Structures are given as C-alpha cells and as structure tokens.
CSV table of C-alpha atoms in Angstrom, one decimal:
chain,number,residue,atom,x,y,z
D,1,MET,CA,37.8,4.4,4.6
D,2,THR,CA,40.1,5.1,7.0
D,3,LYS,CA,40.8,3.3,10.4
D,4,LYS,CA,39.6,6.6,11.7
D,5,TRP,CA,36.0,6.1,10.2
D,6,ILE,CA,36.4,2.5,11.5
D,7,THR,CA,37.1,3.5,14.8
D,8,ALA,CA,34.2,6.2,14.9
D,9,VAL,CA,31.6,3.4,13.4
D,10,ILE,CA,32.3,0.9,16.6
D,11,LEU,CA,32.2,3.6,19.0
D,12,ILE,CA,28.9,4.9,17.6
D,13,GLY,CA,27.9,0.9,18.0
D,14,LEU,CA,29.3,0.4,21.4
D,15,LEU,CA,27.3,3.9,22.6
D,16,THR,CA,23.9,3.1,21.2
D,17,ALA,CA,24.0,-0.6,22.5
D,18,CYS,CA,24.8,0.8,26.1
D,19,GLY,CA,21.0,1.5,27.0
D,20,ASN,CA,21.3,-1.8,28.8
D,21,LYS,CA,24.2,-0.4,30.8
D,22,ALA,CA,22.2,2.8,31.9
D,23,ALA,CA,19.4,0.8,32.9
D,24,SER,CA,21.2,-1.7,34.8
D,25,ASP,CA,23.4,1.2,36.7
D,26,THR,CA,19.9,3.2,37.4
D,27,LYS,CA,18.2,0.0,39.1
D,28,THR,CA,21.2,-2.0,40.7
D,29,GLY,CA,24.2,0.6,40.6
D,30,GLU,CA,26.2,-1.8,39.5
D,31,ALA,CA,28.9,-1.3,36.8
D,32,ASP,CA,28.7,-3.5,33.5
D,33,ASN,CA,32.5,-3.9,32.0
D,34,LYS,CA,30.9,-5.3,28.7
D,35,GLN,CA,30.4,-1.9,27.7
D,36,PRO,CA,34.0,-0.2,28.1
D,37,ALA,CA,33.1,3.2,26.0
D,38,VAL,CA,31.4,4.9,28.9
D,39,SER,CA,30.3,4.5,32.0
D,40,THR,CA,27.6,5.8,34.3
D,41,GLU,CA,29.4,5.1,37.9
D,42,ALA,CA,30.4,8.8,38.1
D,43,LYS,CA,27.5,11.0,38.8
D,44,ALA,CA,27.0,13.3,35.6
D,45,PRO,CA,26.6,17.3,35.6
D,46,SER,CA,23.3,18.6,37.2
D,47,THR,CA,20.4,18.6,35.1
D,48,ASP,CA,18.4,21.1,37.0
D,49,SER,CA,16.5,24.0,35.7
D,50,GLY,CA,18.3,26.7,34.7
D,51,SER,CA,21.8,27.1,33.4
D,52,THR,CA,24.5,24.8,33.9
D,53,ASN,CA,28.1,25.7,32.8
D,54,ASP,CA,30.5,22.4,32.2
D,55,LYS,CA,33.2,21.3,30.1
D,56,GLN,CA,30.9,20.5,27.3
D,57,GLY,CA,29.4,23.9,27.2
D,58,THR,CA,26.0,25.3,28.2
D,59,SER,CA,23.1,23.5,29.2
D,60,SER,CA,20.1,25.6,29.4
D,61,ASP,CA,16.2,24.7,29.8
D,62,ASN,CA,14.3,25.1,26.3
D,63,LYS,CA,10.7,24.8,26.0
D,64,GLN,CA,9.6,26.6,22.6
D,65,GLU,CA,11.8,25.0,19.8
D,66,THR,CA,10.8,21.3,20.7
D,67,SER,CA,7.7,19.4,21.2
D,68,PHE,CA,9.2,18.0,24.6
D,69,GLU,CA,10.1,19.4,28.0
D,70,SER,CA,14.0,19.8,27.0
D,71,LYS,CA,17.1,21.1,28.1
D,72,THR,CA,19.9,22.2,25.3
D,73,LEU,CA,23.4,21.4,25.1
D,74,GLU,CA,25.7,23.9,23.5
D,75,ASN,CA,29.5,23.9,23.0
D,76,ASP,CA,31.8,25.8,20.4
D,77,GLN,CA,31.0,22.9,17.8
D,78,PHE,CA,27.1,22.3,17.9
D,79,ALA,CA,24.0,22.8,19.8
D,80,ILE,CA,21.3,19.9,20.6
D,81,SER,CA,18.0,19.4,22.6
D,82,TYR,CA,17.2,16.3,24.7
D,83,PRO,CA,14.8,15.6,27.2
D,84,LYS,CA,14.9,17.5,30.3
D,85,ASP,CA,14.7,14.5,32.6
D,86,TRP,CA,17.3,12.5,30.9
D,87,SER,CA,20.6,12.0,32.2
D,88,THR,CA,24.1,12.9,30.8
D,89,TYR,CA,27.4,10.5,30.8
D,90,ASP,CA,30.2,11.7,32.7
D,91,GLU,CA,32.6,13.1,29.9
D,92,LYS,CA,35.5,11.7,31.8
D,93,GLN,CA,34.2,8.5,31.5
D,94,LEU,CA,33.6,8.5,27.6
D,95,ASN,CA,37.3,7.5,26.9
D,96,SER,CA,37.3,8.8,23.3
D,97,PRO,CA,37.7,12.7,22.1
D,98,LEU,CA,35.2,11.6,19.1
D,99,ILE,CA,32.1,11.3,21.8
D,100,LYS,CA,31.2,15.1,22.6
D,101,ALA,CA,27.7,14.2,24.1
D,102,ALA,CA,26.1,11.4,25.5
D,103,PHE,CA,22.6,11.1,27.6
D,104,TYR,CA,20.3,8.4,28.4
D,105,ASP,CA,16.9,7.9,30.2
D,106,PRO,CA,17.5,7.2,34.2
D,107,LYS,CA,14.0,5.6,34.3
D,108,PRO,CA,13.6,3.3,31.7
D,109,GLU,CA,10.2,0.7,31.7
D,110,GLY,CA,12.7,-2.2,30.7
D,111,LYS,CA,16.0,-3.7,30.8
D,112,PHE,CA,17.1,-1.3,27.7
D,113,ALA,CA,17.0,2.3,28.2
D,114,SER,CA,16.6,4.8,25.3
D,115,ASN,CA,20.1,6.7,24.9
D,116,LEU,CA,21.1,9.8,22.6
D,117,ASN,CA,24.8,10.5,21.7
D,118,VAL,CA,26.9,12.8,19.5
D,119,THR,CA,30.0,12.2,17.8
D,120,VAL,CA,32.2,14.6,16.1
D,121,THR,CA,35.2,13.2,13.6
D,122,PRO,CA,37.6,15.6,12.2
D,123,GLY,CA,37.2,15.4,8.2
D,124,ALA,CA,34.1,15.7,5.6
D,125,SER,CA,35.5,14.1,2.7
D,126,TYR,CA,32.9,10.9,3.0
D,127,THR,CA,29.2,11.5,2.3
D,128,ALA,CA,26.5,10.4,4.7
D,129,LYS,CA,25.6,7.5,2.5
D,130,ASP,CA,29.7,6.1,2.4
D,131,ILE,CA,29.3,6.5,6.2
D,132,ALA,CA,26.1,4.7,6.7
D,133,ASP,CA,26.9,2.1,4.4
D,134,ASN,CA,30.3,1.5,6.4
D,135,ALA,CA,28.5,1.6,9.6
D,136,THR,CA,26.2,-1.4,8.1
D,137,LYS,CA,29.2,-3.6,7.1
D,138,VAL,CA,31.1,-2.9,10.2
D,139,LEU,CA,28.2,-3.7,12.8
D,140,GLN,CA,26.9,-6.4,10.7
D,141,GLU,CA,30.1,-8.4,11.1
D,142,ASN,CA,31.1,-7.1,14.5
D,143,GLY,CA,28.1,-5.9,15.8
D,144,GLU,CA,27.1,-8.9,18.3
D,145,ALA,CA,30.4,-8.6,19.9
D,146,ASN,CA,29.6,-4.8,20.9
D,147,GLY,CA,26.0,-5.7,22.1
D,148,MET,CA,24.4,-4.8,18.3
D,149,LYS,CA,23.4,-8.5,17.2
D,150,ASP,CA,21.5,-9.2,13.8
D,151,TYR,CA,22.1,-5.3,13.2
D,152,LYS,CA,20.2,-4.1,9.8
D,153,ALA,CA,19.6,-1.1,7.8
D,154,VAL,CA,16.0,-0.1,7.5
D,155,ASP,CA,16.0,3.2,5.8
D,156,PHE,CA,18.2,6.0,4.1
D,157,THR,CA,17.1,9.2,3.4
D,158,GLU,CA,19.5,12.1,2.5
D,159,VAL,CA,18.3,15.5,3.6
D,160,ASP,CA,19.1,19.1,3.6
D,161,HIS,CA,20.0,20.1,7.3
D,162,ASN,CA,20.8,23.7,7.7
D,163,GLY,CA,22.5,23.7,4.5
D,164,PHE,CA,24.3,20.7,4.6
D,165,LYS,CA,24.3,17.5,2.6
D,166,ALA,CA,22.9,15.0,5.1
D,167,ALA,CA,21.0,12.0,6.0
D,168,LEU,CA,18.8,10.2,8.3
D,169,SER,CA,19.4,6.6,8.7
D,170,THR,CA,17.4,3.9,10.4
D,171,ALA,CA,18.5,0.4,11.5
D,172,SER,CA,17.4,-2.3,14.0
D,173,TYR,CA,19.2,-4.7,15.9
D,174,SER,CA,18.9,-6.9,19.0
D,175,ASN,CA,20.6,-6.2,22.4
D,176,PRO,CA,21.5,-9.6,23.8
D,177,GLN,CA,22.6,-8.1,27.4
D,178,SER,CA,18.8,-7.0,27.6
D,179,SER,CA,16.8,-9.2,25.4
D,180,THR,CA,15.7,-6.2,23.8
D,181,ASP,CA,14.8,-5.2,20.0
D,182,VAL,CA,16.2,-1.6,19.0
D,183,MET,CA,15.8,1.0,16.6
D,184,LEU,CA,18.5,2.9,16.0
D,185,THR,CA,18.2,6.4,14.4
D,186,GLN,CA,20.9,8.5,12.9
D,187,LEU,CA,21.4,12.1,11.3
D,188,ILE,CA,24.5,12.2,9.6
D,189,VAL,CA,26.1,15.5,8.9
D,190,PRO,CA,29.5,15.5,7.0
D,191,ALA,CA,29.9,19.5,7.6
D,192,LYS,CA,32.7,21.9,6.3
D,193,GLU,CA,35.6,20.7,8.9
D,194,ASN,CA,33.9,17.8,10.6
D,195,THR,CA,31.4,15.0,10.3
D,196,TYR,CA,28.8,14.9,12.6
D,197,VAL,CA,26.6,11.7,13.9
D,198,VAL,CA,23.6,12.0,16.2
D,199,SER,CA,22.4,8.6,17.1
D,200,TYR,CA,19.3,7.6,19.3
D,201,SER,CA,18.5,4.2,20.2
D,202,THR,CA,15.2,3.3,21.6
D,203,PRO,CA,13.3,0.0,22.6
D,204,LYS,CA,11.5,-1.2,19.0
D,205,LYS,CA,8.0,-1.0,21.0
D,206,ASP,CA,8.7,2.6,21.8
D,207,TYR,CA,9.9,3.8,18.2
D,208,ASP,CA,6.8,4.2,16.4
D,209,LYS,CA,5.1,6.3,18.8
D,210,ASP,CA,8.6,8.7,19.4
D,211,LYS,CA,9.9,8.5,15.6
D,212,ASP,CA,7.6,11.7,14.4
D,213,THR,CA,7.4,13.6,17.8
D,214,LEU,CA,10.5,13.2,20.4
D,215,ILE,CA,13.2,11.5,17.9
D,216,LYS,CA,12.3,13.9,15.0
D,217,SER,CA,12.3,17.0,17.4
D,218,ILE,CA,15.7,15.8,18.9
D,219,MET,CA,17.3,15.6,15.1
D,220,ASP,CA,15.7,19.0,14.2
D,221,SER,CA,17.3,20.5,17.4
D,222,PHE,CA,20.6,19.8,16.3
D,223,LYS,CA,23.0,22.6,15.1
D,224,VAL,CA,26.4,22.9,13.5
D,225,LYS,CA,28.3,25.9,14.4
D,226,GLU,CA,30.4,25.7,11.1
C-alpha cells in the first residue's frame, strides 16, 4: 500500500488510542503529550440542544433514527450520529486533513474514555479487507508506541453499506497509559472517490453491552454522500 494509506492507518491508531487522554483532560485539565494526533485542551464546539453550524458541518438533535439520545454531524461528505452528551474534539487541534470528525465521552467511569472518529482518505482503489489487513499489520508492529499494545484482529465481516462494498472489523488491544483492555470496532467504506473509516474504541468491559445497541446504531447512522 502507498505511504498515504500507512499514514491513515497510523492516524486511526492514534485516535482510537486517545481515550485515555480524553479521560485525563476531563478529570485534571492537563494535556498528555504522548498523543500528538489530537488535543482536548481547546474547547470543542457547543453540543447544546438545537442546531449548530461549524466548519465541519451542521450538528443537530436526532432521536428517531438511533437507539440512543443523539446528535448528528453532517457535512458535504458524510453524516453520522453520536451520543448527545459526548464532546467534540476541536478540529483545529486534529493536525491532519484526513481526520474529519472526532468525539469522546467526557465523563468516563475509568481512565479510558470511549471515543469515535471518522477519517476520509482520497481514493478508493483498495478493498475493505486490504485496509483491515494493513491496519492489523501496521498496528501489530508499531501499536505499542502509539498506545495500542498487543493489537489483535478479532473479527471481519463484509457488509453492504448503503450500496457500497464495506466491512465491519473488530480488534482488541491494551492501552498502557490507562491500563485498560480496549475493543475497537471499525466500519470501512471504500466509496466512489474516497475511503471512509469510522472507528469506535471502548473499554472491553463495556463492549458486550454496547456492541448491538450503541455501537451498531452509530455505524448504521453513517451515510456517505457520494
């Protein structure tokens, strides 16, 4: 795969491992320099009820299409619903044009906050399996340095997502900074012009109760505008 895809895979790893940083910032207000891809020091756009416009798109209440209290982020490339009480990373702090949205639970029970992000990479010449296999290879070799120790692919299922040949991929890893076992769920959608990856990381202890409800609803809510 090209260097572009290697970069995208590593960014996915950095973002999905950043839940310990979100938890740390929420509880102490201190920055963790070990996670350079994102920062929660700057305040995110408001997620109050109603509609808000920012550079990413329009965020609005959405209670009917999902099984949880949600808001929807919509821009010219995609739309996705996320928990209404979650916070949004300041897009100016994301440090990469590939990262189009990132959210996190501001009140985690432990040291790792569940988090969600969307990356958009130009081009759709690789299959979802190509991307998942490459992610596994890269993160097994370099994951520990990026907060994803003992990365292991758990499941891969090809799906039809709104007419695109997509896939749902599940993996596990350990986050050393927070001493948390984490489950990563990814929806990989090679569309017509771009490839979209929706990544959701959550503590392993919460995965079983959320995988068929919250996580499924978020992945089902994702719509590509191509």
